[in-house]
XYZ file of C-alpha atoms in Angstrom:
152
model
C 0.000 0.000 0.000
C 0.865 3.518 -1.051
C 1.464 6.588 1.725
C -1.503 8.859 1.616
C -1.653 12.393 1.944
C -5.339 13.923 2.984
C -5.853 17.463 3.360
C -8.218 19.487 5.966
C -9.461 22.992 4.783
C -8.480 25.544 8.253
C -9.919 28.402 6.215
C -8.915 31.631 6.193
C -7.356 33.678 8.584
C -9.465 37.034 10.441
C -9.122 39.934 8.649
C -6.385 41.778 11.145
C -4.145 38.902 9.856
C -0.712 40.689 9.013
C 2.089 37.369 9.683
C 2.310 34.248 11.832
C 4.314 33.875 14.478
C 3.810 30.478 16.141
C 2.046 26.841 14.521
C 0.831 24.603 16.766
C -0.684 21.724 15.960
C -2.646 18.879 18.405
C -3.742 15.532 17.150
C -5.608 12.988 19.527
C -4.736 9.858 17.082
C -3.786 5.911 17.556
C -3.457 3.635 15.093
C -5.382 -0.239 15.476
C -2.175 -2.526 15.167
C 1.959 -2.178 16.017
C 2.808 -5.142 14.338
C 4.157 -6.812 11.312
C 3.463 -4.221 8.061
C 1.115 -2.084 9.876
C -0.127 1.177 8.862
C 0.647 4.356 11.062
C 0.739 7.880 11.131
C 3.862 9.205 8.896
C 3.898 13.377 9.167
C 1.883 16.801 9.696
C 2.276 19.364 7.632
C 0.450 22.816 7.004
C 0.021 24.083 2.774
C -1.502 26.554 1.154
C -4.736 26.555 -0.933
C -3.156 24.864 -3.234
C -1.852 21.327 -1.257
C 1.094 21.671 -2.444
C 2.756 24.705 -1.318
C 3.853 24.079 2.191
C 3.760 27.376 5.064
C 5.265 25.091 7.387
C 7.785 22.232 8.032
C 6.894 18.771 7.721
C 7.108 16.390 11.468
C 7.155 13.114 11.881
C 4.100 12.019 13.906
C 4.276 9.770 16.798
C 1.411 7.035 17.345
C 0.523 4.041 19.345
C -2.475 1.596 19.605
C -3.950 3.318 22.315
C -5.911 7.000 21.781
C -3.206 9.674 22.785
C -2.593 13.725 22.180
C -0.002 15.071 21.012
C 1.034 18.708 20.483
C 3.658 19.576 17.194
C 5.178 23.562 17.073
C 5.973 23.818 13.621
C 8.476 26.334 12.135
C 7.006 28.746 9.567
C 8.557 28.719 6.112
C 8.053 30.591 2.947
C 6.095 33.780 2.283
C 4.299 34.600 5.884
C 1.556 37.238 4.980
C -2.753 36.702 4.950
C -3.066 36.114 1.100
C -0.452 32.997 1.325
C -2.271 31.458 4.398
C -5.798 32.120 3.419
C -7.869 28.578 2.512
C -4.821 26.910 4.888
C -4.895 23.306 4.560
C -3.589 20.441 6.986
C -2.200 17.753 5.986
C -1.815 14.570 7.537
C 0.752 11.693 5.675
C -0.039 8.151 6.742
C 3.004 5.924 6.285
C 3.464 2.892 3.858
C 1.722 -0.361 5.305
C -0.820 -3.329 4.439
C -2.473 -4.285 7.481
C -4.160 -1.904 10.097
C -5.812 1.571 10.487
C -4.944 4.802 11.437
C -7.663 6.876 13.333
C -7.547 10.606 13.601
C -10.498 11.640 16.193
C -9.399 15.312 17.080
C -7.126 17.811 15.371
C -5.970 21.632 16.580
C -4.123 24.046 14.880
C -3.178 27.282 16.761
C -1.500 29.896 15.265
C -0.739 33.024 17.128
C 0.252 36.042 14.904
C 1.111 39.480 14.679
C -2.059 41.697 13.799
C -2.060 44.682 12.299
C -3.750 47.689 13.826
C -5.801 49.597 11.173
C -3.229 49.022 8.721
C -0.423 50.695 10.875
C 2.429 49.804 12.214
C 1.301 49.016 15.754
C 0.421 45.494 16.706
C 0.019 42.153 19.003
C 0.161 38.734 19.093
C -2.973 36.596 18.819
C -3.906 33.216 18.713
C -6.078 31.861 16.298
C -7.259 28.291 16.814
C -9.007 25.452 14.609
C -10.304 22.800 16.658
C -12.593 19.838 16.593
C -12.655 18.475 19.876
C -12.106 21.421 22.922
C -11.225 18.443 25.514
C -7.831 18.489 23.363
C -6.490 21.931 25.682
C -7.839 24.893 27.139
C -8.600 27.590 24.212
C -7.735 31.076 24.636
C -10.901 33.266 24.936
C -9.425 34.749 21.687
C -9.381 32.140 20.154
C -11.662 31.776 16.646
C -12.709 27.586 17.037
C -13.820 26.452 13.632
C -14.602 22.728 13.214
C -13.085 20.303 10.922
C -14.999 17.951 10.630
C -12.583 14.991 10.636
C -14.080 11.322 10.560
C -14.078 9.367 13.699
């Protein structure tokens, strides 16, 4: 069996949007066998609109059998402004096996950036979150949540 790459559409980011500053992401994930040729969980990576342009680095993700969180930062690559990260995508790379499944019940991105201030210079950091299950960790109370409706 092949590796498989699925994407998740984040969305875009709120209009005061000027860069990013920090990528978090949180996956609550296990995958239903360890051994022989089993498949697992290979990498996380954040793209733009497109799925193939990536706005982050690619990590390796960890899994076991058993239903665990895990929290990723990411570092930030490429052009870093709102039109780039606008219609953000995840995207999740399941590694190459033929027995087994791989089970992704919850997924959080938080990205904190700098926002701009009427277009000025002036500005703070926020945190904008996607989320689909808020058990995963506390959310700021500036945080946007917008579900992603990921199969269970």
């Amino acid at each position: 069996q092949q590796s498989i790459t699925r994407y998740w559409l984040l969305g875009d980011m709120p209009s005061d949007f000027d860069y990013a500053t920090v990528v978090v992401v949180k996956l609550r994930l296990r995958r239903s066998a360890s051994k022989g040729d089993a498949l697992s969980f290979g990498s996380v990576q954040l793209f733009q609109s497109n799925e193939s342009t990536a706005v982050t680095n690619s990590l390796t993700i960890s899994d076991t059998t058993t239903a665990t969180n895990y929290s990723y930062s990411m570092t930030i690559t490429g052009t870093n402004n709102k039109t780039v990260w606008d219609g953000l995508r995840m995207g999740i790379r399941t590694s190459v096996g033929t027995s087994g499944s791989a089970y992704l019940y919850a997924a959080q991105v938080d990205i904190t950036y700098n926002a701009t201030a009427g277009g000025g210079s002036s500005a703070q950091n926020r945190i904008f979150g996607f989320n689909t299950d808020k058990a995963l960790s506390s959310i700021s109370k500036n945080a946007i949540i917008v579900p992603l409706n990921l199969p269970v």
